[in-house]
Coordinates of N, CA, C and O and ligand atoms in Angstrom, one line a residue:
M1 N 3.8 25.6 -31.5 CA 2.9 26.7 -31.4 C 3.3 27.8 -32.3 O 4.5 28.1 -32.4
S2 N 2.3 28.5 -32.9 CA 2.7 29.6 -33.9 C 3.3 30.8 -33.2 O 3.2 30.9 -32.0
A3 N 4.0 31.6 -34.0 CA 4.7 32.7 -33.4 C 3.8 34.0 -33.3 O 4.3 35.0 -33.0
H4 N 2.5 33.8 -33.7 CA 1.6 34.9 -33.6 C 1.5 35.5 -32.2 O 1.6 34.7 -31.2
P5 N 1.4 36.8 -32.1 CA 1.2 37.4 -30.7 C -0.2 36.9 -30.1 O -1.1 36.7 -30.9
P6 N -0.2 36.9 -28.8 CA -1.5 36.5 -28.2 C -2.6 37.5 -28.3 O -2.3 38.7 -28.4
V7 N -3.8 37.1 -28.4 CA -5.0 38.0 -28.5 C -5.6 38.0 -27.1 O -6.0 36.9 -26.6
L8 N -5.7 39.1 -26.4 CA -6.2 39.2 -25.1 C -7.7 39.7 -25.1 O -8.0 40.6 -25.8
S9 N -8.5 39.0 -24.2 CA -9.9 39.6 -24.1 C -10.3 39.2 -22.7 O -9.9 38.2 -22.0
S10 N -11.2 40.1 -22.1 CA -11.9 39.8 -20.9 C -13.2 39.2 -21.2 O -13.9 39.6 -22.2
L11 N -13.7 38.2 -20.4 CA -14.9 37.5 -20.7 C -16.0 37.8 -19.8 O -15.8 38.0 -18.6
T12 N -17.2 37.8 -20.4 CA -18.4 37.9 -19.5 C -18.6 36.5 -18.9 O -17.9 35.5 -19.3
A13 N -19.5 36.4 -17.9 CA -19.7 35.1 -17.3 C -20.2 34.0 -18.4 O -19.8 32.9 -18.3
A14 N -21.0 34.5 -19.3 CA -21.6 33.6 -20.3 C -20.4 33.1 -21.2 O -20.3 31.9 -21.6
E15 N -19.6 34.1 -21.6 CA -18.4 33.7 -22.4 C -17.5 32.7 -21.7 O -17.0 31.8 -22.3
A16 N -17.3 33.0 -20.4 CA -16.4 32.1 -19.7 C -17.0 30.7 -19.5 O -16.3 29.7 -19.6
E17 N -18.3 30.7 -19.4 CA -19.0 29.4 -19.3 C -18.8 28.6 -20.6 O -18.6 27.4 -20.5
A18 N -18.9 29.3 -21.7 CA -18.7 28.6 -23.0 C -17.3 28.1 -23.2 O -17.1 27.2 -24.0
R19 N -16.4 28.6 -22.4 CA -15.0 28.2 -22.6 C -14.5 27.5 -21.3 O -13.2 27.4 -21.1
L20 N -15.4 27.0 -20.6 CA -15.1 26.3 -19.3 C -14.1 25.1 -19.5 O -13.1 25.0 -18.7
S21 N -14.3 24.4 -20.6 CA -13.4 23.2 -20.7 C -12.0 23.7 -21.1 O -11.0 23.1 -20.7
E22 N -11.8 24.8 -21.9 CA -10.5 25.3 -22.2 C -9.8 25.9 -21.0 O -8.6 25.7 -20.7
L23 N -10.6 26.6 -20.1 CA -10.1 27.2 -18.9 C -9.6 26.1 -18.0 O -8.6 26.1 -17.4
G24 N -10.5 25.0 -17.9 CA -10.1 23.9 -17.0 C -8.9 23.2 -17.5 O -8.0 22.8 -16.7
A25 N -8.8 23.0 -18.8 CA -7.6 22.3 -19.4 C -6.3 23.1 -19.1 O -5.3 22.5 -18.8
L26 N -6.4 24.4 -19.2 CA -5.3 25.3 -18.9 C -4.8 25.2 -17.4 O -3.7 24.9 -17.1
L27 N -5.8 25.3 -16.5 CA -5.5 25.2 -15.1 C -4.9 23.8 -14.8 O -3.9 23.6 -14.1
H28 N -5.6 22.8 -15.4 CA -5.1 21.4 -15.1 C -3.7 21.2 -15.6 O -2.8 20.6 -14.9
A29 N -3.4 21.7 -16.8 CA -2.0 21.6 -17.4 C -1.0 22.3 -16.5 O 0.1 21.8 -16.3
C30 N -1.4 23.4 -16.0 CA -0.4 24.2 -15.1 C -0.1 23.4 -13.8 O 1.0 23.3 -13.4
V31 N -1.2 22.9 -13.2 CA -1.0 22.2 -11.9 C -0.2 20.9 -12.2 O 0.7 20.5 -11.4
A32 N -0.5 20.2 -13.3 CA 0.2 19.0 -13.7 C 1.7 19.3 -13.9 O 2.6 18.5 -13.6
A33 N 2.0 20.6 -14.3 CA 3.4 20.9 -14.5 C 4.0 21.5 -13.2 O 5.2 22.0 -13.2
G34 N 3.3 21.5 -12.1 CA 3.9 21.8 -10.8 C 3.5 23.2 -10.3 O 4.0 23.6 -9.2
A35 N 2.5 23.9 -11.0 CA 2.1 25.2 -10.5 C 1.5 25.1 -9.1 O 0.6 24.3 -8.9
S36 N 1.8 26.0 -8.2 CA 1.2 26.1 -6.9 C 0.2 27.2 -6.9 O 0.4 28.3 -6.6
V37 N -1.0 26.7 -7.2 CA -2.1 27.7 -7.4 C -3.4 27.2 -6.7 O -4.5 27.2 -7.2
N38 N -3.2 26.7 -5.4 CA -4.3 26.3 -4.5 C -4.6 24.8 -4.6 O -5.3 24.3 -3.8
F39 N -4.2 24.1 -5.7 CA -4.6 22.7 -5.8 C -3.5 21.7 -5.6 O -2.3 22.1 -5.8
V40 N -3.9 20.5 -5.2 CA -2.9 19.5 -5.0 C -3.3 18.2 -5.8 O -4.4 18.0 -6.2
W41 N -2.3 17.5 -6.2 CA -2.5 16.3 -7.0 C -3.0 15.1 -6.1 O -2.6 15.1 -4.9
P42 N -3.9 14.3 -6.5 CA -4.5 14.2 -7.9 C -5.5 15.3 -8.1 O -6.3 15.7 -7.1
F43 N -5.6 15.8 -9.3 CA -6.4 17.0 -9.6 C -6.9 16.7 -11.1 O -6.1 16.6 -12.0
T44 N -8.2 16.6 -11.2 CA -8.7 16.3 -12.5 C -9.1 17.5 -13.3 O -9.4 18.6 -12.7
Q45 N -9.3 17.4 -14.6 CA -9.8 18.5 -15.4 C -11.2 18.9 -15.0 O -11.6 20.0 -15.0
A46 N -12.0 17.8 -14.6 CA -13.4 18.1 -14.1 C -13.3 19.0 -12.9 O -14.1 20.0 -12.8
E47 N -12.4 18.8 -12.0 CA -12.3 19.6 -10.8 C -11.8 21.0 -11.2 O -12.3 22.0 -10.6
A48 N -11.0 21.1 -12.2 CA -10.5 22.4 -12.6 C -11.7 23.2 -13.2 O -11.8 24.4 -12.9
E49 N -12.5 22.5 -14.0 CA -13.7 23.2 -14.6 C -14.6 23.6 -13.5 O -15.2 24.7 -13.5
L50 N -14.8 22.8 -12.4 CA -15.7 23.1 -11.3 C -15.2 24.3 -10.6 O -16.0 25.1 -10.1
F51 N -13.9 24.5 -10.5 CA -13.4 25.7 -9.8 C -13.9 26.9 -10.5 O -14.4 27.9 -9.9
F52 N -13.7 26.9 -11.9 CA -14.1 28.1 -12.6 C -15.7 28.3 -12.5 O -16.2 29.4 -12.3
A53 N -16.4 27.2 -12.6 CA -17.8 27.2 -12.6 C -18.4 27.7 -11.3 O -19.3 28.6 -11.2
R54 N -17.8 27.3 -10.2 CA -18.3 27.6 -8.8 C -17.8 28.9 -8.2 O -18.5 29.6 -7.6
K55 N -16.5 29.1 -8.5 CA -15.8 30.3 -7.8 C -15.7 31.5 -8.7 O -15.7 32.6 -8.2
V56 N -15.5 31.3 -10.0 CA -15.1 32.4 -10.9 C -16.4 33.0 -11.6 O -16.6 34.2 -11.6
L57 N -17.1 32.1 -12.2 CA -18.3 32.6 -13.0 C -19.2 33.5 -12.2 O -19.6 34.5 -12.6
P58 N -19.6 33.0 -10.9 CA -20.5 33.8 -10.1 C -19.9 35.2 -9.8 O -20.6 36.2 -9.8
A59 N -18.6 35.2 -9.6 CA -17.9 36.5 -9.2 C -17.9 37.4 -10.5 O -18.1 38.6 -10.3
I60 N -17.7 36.8 -11.6 CA -17.7 37.7 -12.9 C -19.1 38.2 -13.0 O -19.3 39.4 -13.3
A61 N -20.1 37.4 -12.9 CA -21.5 37.8 -13.0 C -21.9 38.9 -12.0 O -22.6 39.8 -12.3
A62 N -21.3 38.8 -10.8 CA -21.6 39.8 -9.7 C -20.8 41.1 -9.9 O -21.0 42.0 -9.2
G63 N -19.8 41.1 -10.9 CA -19.1 42.3 -11.1 C -17.9 42.4 -10.2 O -17.3 43.5 -10.2
T64 N -17.5 41.4 -9.4 CA -16.4 41.6 -8.5 C -15.1 41.0 -9.0 O -14.1 41.0 -8.3
R65 N -15.2 40.4 -10.2 CA -14.0 39.8 -10.8 C -13.9 40.0 -12.3 O -15.0 39.9 -12.9
T66 N -12.8 40.2 -12.8 CA -12.6 40.2 -14.2 C -11.6 39.1 -14.6 O -10.6 38.9 -13.9
L67 N -12.0 38.4 -15.6 CA -11.1 37.3 -16.1 C -10.7 37.5 -17.5 O -11.5 37.9 -18.4
W68 N -9.4 37.5 -17.8 CA -8.9 37.6 -19.1 C -8.4 36.3 -19.6 O -7.9 35.4 -18.8
I69 N -8.5 36.1 -20.9 CA -7.8 35.0 -21.5 C -6.8 35.5 -22.6 O -7.1 36.6 -23.2
A70 N -5.8 34.8 -22.8 CA -4.8 35.1 -23.9 C -5.0 33.9 -24.9 O -4.9 32.7 -24.5
E71 N -5.2 34.2 -26.2 CA -5.4 33.1 -27.2 C -4.3 33.3 -28.2 O -4.0 34.4 -28.7
I72 N -3.8 32.1 -28.7 CA -3.0 32.1 -29.8 C -3.6 31.1 -30.8 O -3.9 29.9 -30.4
D73 N -3.9 31.5 -32.0 CA -4.6 30.7 -33.0 C -5.8 30.1 -32.4 O -6.2 28.9 -32.7
G74 N -6.6 30.9 -31.6 CA -7.8 30.4 -31.1 C -7.7 29.5 -29.9 O -8.8 29.1 -29.3
R75 N -6.5 29.2 -29.5 CA -6.3 28.3 -28.3 C -6.0 29.2 -27.1 O -5.2 30.1 -27.1
V76 N -6.7 28.8 -26.0 CA -6.5 29.6 -24.7 C -5.1 29.1 -24.2 O -5.0 28.0 -23.8
V77 N -4.2 30.1 -24.1 CA -2.8 29.7 -23.6 C -2.5 30.5 -22.3 O -1.5 30.2 -21.7
G78 N -3.4 31.4 -21.9 CA -3.1 32.1 -20.6 C -4.3 32.7 -20.1 O -5.3 32.9 -20.8
T79 N -4.3 33.0 -18.8 CA -5.4 33.7 -18.1 C -4.9 34.4 -16.8 O -3.9 34.0 -16.3
V80 N -5.7 35.3 -16.4 CA -5.5 36.0 -15.1 C -6.8 36.6 -14.7 O -7.7 36.8 -15.5
Q81 N -6.9 36.8 -13.4 CA -8.1 37.4 -12.8 C -7.8 38.6 -11.9 O -6.8 38.6 -11.2
L82 N -8.6 39.6 -12.0 CA -8.6 40.7 -11.1 C -9.8 40.7 -10.1 O -10.9 40.7 -10.6
D83 N -9.5 40.5 -8.8 CA -10.6 40.4 -7.8 C -10.7 41.7 -7.1 O -9.8 42.1 -6.4
V84 N -11.9 42.3 -7.2 CA -12.1 43.6 -6.5 C -13.2 43.4 -5.4 O -13.8 44.4 -4.9
D85 N -13.3 42.2 -4.9 CA -14.2 41.9 -3.8 C -13.6 42.2 -2.5 O -13.3 41.3 -1.7
T86 N -13.3 43.4 -2.3 CA -12.6 43.9 -1.1 C -13.5 44.4 0.0 O -14.6 44.8 -0.4
P87 N -13.1 44.5 1.2 CA -14.0 45.0 2.3 C -14.2 46.5 2.1 O -13.5 47.2 1.3
P88 N -15.2 47.1 2.8 CA -15.5 48.5 2.6 C -14.4 49.4 2.9 O -14.3 50.5 2.3
N89 N -13.4 49.0 3.7 CA -12.3 50.0 4.0 C -11.2 49.8 3.0 O -10.1 50.4 3.2
Q90 N -11.4 49.0 2.0 CA -10.3 48.8 1.0 C -10.8 49.0 -0.4 O -10.6 48.1 -1.3
P91 N -11.6 50.1 -0.7 CA -12.2 50.3 -2.0 C -11.1 50.6 -3.1 O -11.4 50.5 -4.3
H92 N -9.9 50.8 -2.6 CA -8.8 51.2 -3.6 C -7.9 50.0 -3.8 O -6.9 50.2 -4.5
R93 N -8.2 48.8 -3.3 CA -7.3 47.7 -3.4 C -8.0 46.6 -4.3 O -9.2 46.5 -4.4
A94 N -7.1 45.9 -5.0 CA -7.6 44.8 -5.8 C -6.5 43.7 -5.7 O -5.4 43.9 -5.4
E95 N -6.9 42.5 -6.0 CA -6.0 41.3 -5.9 C -5.8 40.6 -7.2 O -6.8 40.5 -8.0
V96 N -4.6 40.2 -7.5 CA -4.3 39.4 -8.7 C -4.5 37.9 -8.3 O -4.0 37.5 -7.3
T97 N -5.2 37.2 -9.1 CA -5.3 35.7 -8.8 C -5.2 34.9 -10.1 O -5.7 35.4 -11.2
K98 N -4.7 33.7 -10.0 CA -4.7 32.7 -11.0 C -4.1 33.2 -12.3 O -4.7 33.1 -13.4
L99 N -2.9 33.7 -12.2 CA -2.1 34.1 -13.5 C -1.5 32.7 -13.9 O -0.7 32.1 -13.3
L100 N -2.0 32.3 -15.1 CA -1.6 31.0 -15.6 C -1.2 31.1 -17.1 O -2.0 31.6 -17.9
V101 N -0.1 30.5 -17.4 CA 0.3 30.4 -18.8 C 0.6 29.0 -19.1 O 1.4 28.3 -18.3
H102 N 0.1 28.5 -20.2 CA 0.3 27.0 -20.5 C 1.8 26.8 -20.6 O 2.6 27.5 -21.2
P103 N 2.2 25.6 -20.1 CA 3.7 25.3 -20.1 C 4.3 25.4 -21.5 O 5.5 25.7 -21.6
E104 N 3.5 25.1 -22.5 CA 4.0 25.1 -23.9 C 4.1 26.6 -24.5 O 4.7 26.7 -25.6
A105 N 3.6 27.5 -23.7 CA 3.5 28.9 -24.3 C 4.3 29.9 -23.4 O 4.1 31.1 -23.6
R106 N 5.1 29.4 -22.6 CA 5.8 30.3 -21.6 C 7.0 31.0 -22.2 O 7.5 30.6 -23.2
R107 N 7.4 32.0 -21.5 CA 8.5 32.9 -21.9 C 8.4 33.6 -23.2 O 9.3 33.8 -23.9
R108 N 7.1 33.9 -23.5 CA 6.8 34.7 -24.8 C 6.1 36.0 -24.5 O 5.5 36.6 -25.3
G109 N 6.1 36.4 -23.2 CA 5.5 37.7 -22.8 C 4.1 37.6 -22.6 O 3.4 38.7 -22.4
I110 N 3.5 36.4 -22.5 CA 2.0 36.3 -22.3 C 1.6 36.8 -20.9 O 0.6 37.6 -20.8
A111 N 2.3 36.4 -19.9 CA 2.0 36.8 -18.6 C 2.1 38.3 -18.4 O 1.3 39.0 -17.8
R112 N 3.2 38.9 -19.0 CA 3.4 40.3 -19.0 C 2.2 41.0 -19.6 O 1.8 42.0 -19.1
A113 N 1.8 40.5 -20.8 CA 0.7 41.2 -21.5 C -0.6 41.1 -20.7 O -1.4 42.1 -20.6
L114 N -0.8 39.9 -20.0 CA -2.0 39.8 -19.2 C -2.0 40.7 -18.0 O -3.0 41.4 -17.7
M115 N -0.8 40.9 -17.4 CA -0.7 41.8 -16.3 C -0.9 43.3 -16.7 O -1.5 44.1 -15.9
A116 N -0.5 43.6 -17.9 CA -0.7 45.0 -18.4 C -2.2 45.2 -18.5 O -2.7 46.3 -18.1
A117 N -2.9 44.3 -19.1 CA -4.4 44.4 -19.2 C -5.0 44.6 -17.9 O -5.9 45.4 -17.6
L118 N -4.6 43.7 -16.9 CA -5.1 43.8 -15.6 C -4.9 45.1 -14.9 O -5.8 45.7 -14.3
E119 N -3.7 45.6 -15.0 CA -3.4 46.9 -14.4 C -4.2 48.0 -15.0 O -4.6 49.0 -14.3
D120 N -4.4 48.0 -16.3 CA -5.2 49.0 -17.0 C -6.6 49.0 -16.4 O -7.2 50.1 -16.1
R121 N -7.2 47.8 -16.2 CA -8.5 47.7 -15.7 C -8.5 48.2 -14.2 O -9.5 48.9 -13.8
A122 N -7.5 47.8 -13.5 CA -7.5 48.2 -12.1 C -7.4 49.8 -12.0 O -8.2 50.4 -11.2
A123 N -6.7 50.4 -12.9 CA -6.6 51.8 -12.9 C -7.9 52.4 -13.3 O -8.4 53.4 -12.6
A124 N -8.6 51.9 -14.2 CA -9.9 52.4 -14.7 C -10.9 52.3 -13.5 O -11.8 53.1 -13.4
L125 N -10.8 51.3 -12.7 CA -11.7 51.1 -11.6 C -11.2 51.8 -10.3 O -11.8 51.6 -9.2
E126 N -10.2 52.6 -10.5 CA -9.6 53.4 -9.4 C -9.1 52.5 -8.2 O -9.2 52.8 -7.0
R127 N -8.6 51.3 -8.6 CA -8.0 50.4 -7.6 C -6.5 50.6 -7.7 O -5.8 50.1 -8.6
S128 N -6.0 51.5 -6.9 CA -4.6 51.9 -7.0 C -3.6 51.0 -6.3 O -2.4 51.1 -6.6
L129 N -4.1 50.2 -5.4 CA -3.2 49.2 -4.7 C -3.5 47.8 -5.2 O -4.6 47.3 -5.0
I130 N -2.5 47.1 -5.8 CA -2.7 45.8 -6.2 C -1.9 44.8 -5.4 O -0.7 45.1 -5.2
T131 N -2.5 43.8 -4.8 CA -1.8 42.9 -3.9 C -1.9 41.5 -4.5 O -2.8 41.1 -5.3
L132 N -0.9 40.6 -4.1 CA -0.9 39.2 -4.5 C 0.0 38.4 -3.6 O 0.8 39.0 -2.9
D133 N -0.1 37.1 -3.7 CA 0.9 36.3 -3.1 C 1.2 35.2 -4.1 O 0.4 34.8 -4.9
T134 N 2.5 34.8 -4.0 CA 3.0 33.8 -4.9 C 4.0 32.9 -4.3 O 4.7 33.4 -3.4
R135 N 4.0 31.6 -4.6 CA 5.0 30.7 -4.0 C 6.4 31.2 -4.0 O 6.9 31.6 -5.1
T136 N 7.0 31.3 -2.9 CA 8.4 31.8 -2.8 C 9.3 30.9 -3.7 O 9.3 29.7 -3.6
G137 N 10.1 31.6 -4.6 CA 11.0 30.9 -5.5 C 10.5 30.6 -6.8 O 11.2 30.1 -7.7
D138 N 9.2 30.8 -7.1 CA 8.6 30.5 -8.4 C 9.0 31.5 -9.4 O 9.4 32.6 -9.1
F139 N 8.9 31.2 -10.7 CA 9.2 32.1 -11.8 C 8.3 33.4 -11.7 O 8.7 34.4 -12.3
A140 N 7.2 33.2 -11.1 CA 6.3 34.4 -11.0 C 6.9 35.5 -10.2 O 6.7 36.7 -10.5
E141 N 7.8 35.2 -9.3 CA 8.4 36.2 -8.4 C 9.2 37.2 -9.2 O 9.0 38.4 -9.2
P142 N 10.2 36.7 -10.1 CA 10.9 37.7 -10.9 C 10.0 38.4 -11.9 O 10.3 39.6 -12.3
L143 N 9.0 37.7 -12.4 CA 8.0 38.4 -13.3 C 7.4 39.6 -12.6 O 7.4 40.7 -13.1
Y144 N 6.8 39.3 -11.4 CA 6.1 40.4 -10.7 C 7.1 41.5 -10.3 O 6.8 42.7 -10.5
A145 N 8.3 41.1 -9.9 CA 9.3 42.1 -9.5 C 9.7 43.0 -10.7 O 9.8 44.2 -10.6
S146 N 9.8 42.4 -11.9 CA 10.1 43.2 -13.1 C 9.0 44.1 -13.5 O 9.2 45.1 -14.2
L147 N 7.8 43.8 -13.0 CA 6.7 44.7 -13.3 C 6.5 45.8 -12.2 O 5.5 46.5 -12.2
G148 N 7.4 45.8 -11.2 CA 7.3 46.8 -10.2 C 6.6 46.4 -8.9 O 6.4 47.2 -8.0
Y149 N 6.3 45.1 -8.8 CA 5.7 44.7 -7.5 C 6.8 44.5 -6.4 O 7.9 44.0 -6.7
V150 N 6.5 45.0 -5.3 CA 7.4 45.0 -4.2 C 7.1 43.8 -3.2 O 6.0 43.6 -2.8
A151 N 8.1 43.0 -2.9 CA 8.0 41.9 -2.0 C 8.1 42.4 -0.6 O 9.1 43.0 -0.3
I152 N 7.1 42.2 0.2 CA 7.2 42.7 1.6 C 7.6 41.6 2.6 O 7.9 41.9 3.7
G153 N 7.6 40.4 2.1 CA 8.1 39.3 3.0 C 7.5 38.0 2.7 O 6.7 37.9 1.7
T154 N 7.9 37.0 3.4 CA 7.4 35.6 3.1 C 6.8 35.0 4.4 O 7.1 35.4 5.5
I155 N 5.8 34.2 4.1 CA 5.2 33.4 5.2 C 5.6 32.0 5.0 O 5.3 31.4 4.0
P156 N 6.4 31.4 6.0 CA 6.9 30.1 5.8 C 5.7 29.1 6.0 O 4.7 29.3 6.6
D157 N 6.0 27.9 5.3 CA 5.0 26.8 5.5 C 3.6 27.2 5.2 O 2.7 26.8 5.9
Y158 N 3.4 28.0 4.2 CA 2.1 28.5 3.9 C 1.1 27.5 3.3 O -0.1 27.5 3.5
C159 N 1.7 26.7 2.3 CA 0.8 25.8 1.6 C 1.5 24.5 1.2 O 2.7 24.5 1.2
I160 N 0.7 23.5 1.0 CA 1.2 22.2 0.5 C 1.6 22.3 -0.9 O 0.8 22.9 -1.7
D161 N 2.7 21.8 -1.3 CA 3.1 21.8 -2.7 C 2.2 20.8 -3.5 O 1.6 19.9 -2.9
P162 N 2.0 21.1 -4.8 CA 1.0 20.3 -5.6 C 1.3 18.8 -5.5 O 0.3 18.0 -5.6
A163 N 2.5 18.4 -5.3 CA 2.8 16.9 -5.2 C 2.6 16.4 -3.8 O 2.9 15.2 -3.6
R164 N 2.2 17.2 -2.9 CA 2.0 16.9 -1.5 C 3.3 16.3 -0.8 O 3.2 15.4 0.1
T165 N 4.4 16.9 -1.1 CA 5.7 16.4 -0.5 C 6.2 17.3 0.6 O 7.1 16.8 1.3
R166 N 5.8 18.5 0.6 CA 6.4 19.5 1.6 C 5.4 20.7 1.8 O 4.5 20.8 1.0
L167 N 5.8 21.5 2.7 CA 5.1 22.8 2.8 C 6.0 23.9 2.2 O 7.2 23.9 2.4
D168 N 5.4 24.8 1.5 CA 6.1 25.9 0.8 C 5.8 27.2 1.4 O 4.7 27.4 1.9
A169 N 6.7 28.1 1.3 CA 6.5 29.5 1.7 C 5.8 30.3 0.6 O 5.9 29.9 -0.6
T170 N 5.2 31.4 1.0 CA 4.6 32.3 0.0 C 5.2 33.7 0.2 O 5.5 34.1 1.3
T171 N 5.3 34.4 -0.9 CA 5.8 35.8 -0.8 C 4.6 36.7 -1.1 O 3.9 36.6 -2.0
I172 N 4.5 37.7 -0.2 CA 3.4 38.7 -0.4 C 4.0 39.9 -1.1 O 5.0 40.4 -0.7
M173 N 3.3 40.4 -2.1 CA 3.8 41.5 -3.0 C 2.7 42.5 -3.2 O 1.5 42.2 -3.1
Y174 N 3.1 43.7 -3.5 CA 2.1 44.8 -3.8 C 2.7 45.8 -4.8 O 3.9 45.8 -5.0
K175 N 1.8 46.5 -5.5 CA 2.2 47.5 -6.4 C 1.2 48.7 -6.3 O 0.0 48.4 -6.3
T176 N 1.7 49.9 -6.2 CA 0.8 51.1 -6.2 C 0.8 51.6 -7.7 O 1.9 51.9 -8.2
I177 N -0.3 51.5 -8.3 CA -0.2 51.8 -9.8 C -0.5 53.3 -10.0 O -0.1 53.8 -11.1
R178 N -1.1 54.0 -9.1 CA -1.1 55.5 -9.2 C -1.6 56.0 -7.9 O -2.1 55.3 -7.1
A179 N -1.5 57.3 -7.7 CA -1.9 57.9 -6.4 C -3.3 57.7 -6.1 O -4.2 57.7 -7.0
P180 N -3.6 57.4 -4.8 CA -5.0 57.2 -4.5 C -5.8 58.5 -4.8 O -5.3 59.6 -4.9
S181 N -7.1 58.3 -4.9 CA -8.0 59.5 -5.3 C -8.0 60.4 -4.1 O -7.6 60.1 -3.0
A182 N -8.4 61.7 -4.4 CA -8.3 62.8 -3.4 C -8.9 62.3 -2.1 O -8.4 62.6 -1.0
G183 N -10.1 61.7 -2.1 CA -10.8 61.3 -1.0 C -10.0 60.3 -0.1 O -9.8 60.6 1.1
A184 N -9.4 59.3 -0.7 CA -8.7 58.3 0.1 C -7.4 59.0 0.6 O -7.0 58.7 1.7
A185 N -6.7 59.8 -0.2 CA -5.5 60.4 0.1 C -5.6 61.3 1.4 O -4.7 61.5 2.2
S186 N -6.8 61.9 1.6 CA -7.0 62.8 2.7 C -7.3 62.1 4.0 O -7.5 62.8 5.0
L187 N -7.5 60.8 3.9 CA -7.8 60.1 5.2 C -6.6 60.1 6.2 O -5.5 60.1 5.8
Ligands
COA201 C1 4.8 32.6 -14.0 C2 4.1 32.5 -15.3 C3 2.7 33.0 -15.3 C4 5.0 33.3 -16.3 O1 4.3 33.3 -17.6 P1 5.1 33.6 -19.0 O2 4.1 34.0 -20.0 O3 6.1 32.6 -19.2 O4 5.9 34.9 -18.5 P2 6.5 36.0 -19.5 O5 7.0 35.4 -20.7 O6 5.5 37.2 -19.6 O7 7.8 36.5 -18.7 C5 7.9 37.7 -18.1 C6 9.1 37.7 -17.1 O8 8.9 36.8 -16.0 C7 10.2 36.3 -15.6 N1 10.1 34.8 -16.0 C8 9.1 34.1 -16.5 N2 9.4 32.8 -16.6 C9 10.7 32.7 -16.2 C10 11.6 31.7 -16.1 N3 11.2 30.4 -16.5 N4 12.8 31.9 -15.6 C11 13.2 33.1 -15.2 N5 12.4 34.2 -15.3 C12 11.2 34.0 -15.7 C13 11.2 37.0 -16.5 O9 11.6 38.2 -15.8 C14 10.4 37.3 -17.8 O10 10.9 38.3 -18.5 P3 12.0 38.0 -19.7 O11 11.4 36.9 -20.5 O12 12.0 39.3 -20.4 O13 13.2 37.7 -19.0 C15 4.1 31.0 -15.8 O14 5.4 30.5 -15.7 C16 3.1 30.1 -15.1 O15 2.0 30.0 -15.5 N6 3.6 29.5 -14.0 C17 2.7 28.6 -13.2 C18 1.6 29.3 -12.6 C19 2.1 30.4 -11.6 O16 3.0 30.2 -10.8 N7 1.4 31.5 -11.6 C20 1.6 32.6 -10.7 C21 0.7 32.4 -9.6 S1 0.8 33.8 -8.5

């Protein structure tokens, strides 16, 4: 893979639909490499594409989710989503979901760059509290910690690992990216 820096962009629903097979290929490659991101093996690329088509595209179209891709030489090598579909009492919170970097493109700062774009958007949307969960012990944990996310604890036996061999714990993390707006702060 070339040494060029990744190009990041957020996609409209139509743009994401046009890149469904690339998004599906990325998700499929990550799960095949052992990523614990809701899916278990066997998992086909068609199922991966269906996930984006059914769960992500409608949310982008509804304005409750932003999806970024990172490209190197025109190839999608990373993605992340910001989910702002929160209840009425959490208008200041947003969730990180499906941070994925292709196994061949890892440890080059792509996840860090995607998270920076996500946090900029969260701040622009006045979403000051960002929450996420990630499998305990995964590489994502030191990544999030290095970005200032605080681990508040783990839930044991939270999910089945992708190979269906055991139950894994998950770590719940959060980051406050800036002070809540005056209205929320006065509550
Ligand atoms: C976690 C993941 C997104 C990291 O992507 P990446 O582009 O390789 O991460 P970056 O290069 O931006 O790394 C940023 C930091 O994360 C940590 N990190 C990432 N990979 C690591 C590894 N293999 N070992 C130790 N630390 C690691 C380091 O602190 C790293 O900083 P450094 O390189 O300056 O030491 C990627 O490994 C992945 O897609 N994993 C599978 C899916 C997944 O678990 N996603 C998270 C779901 S919540």
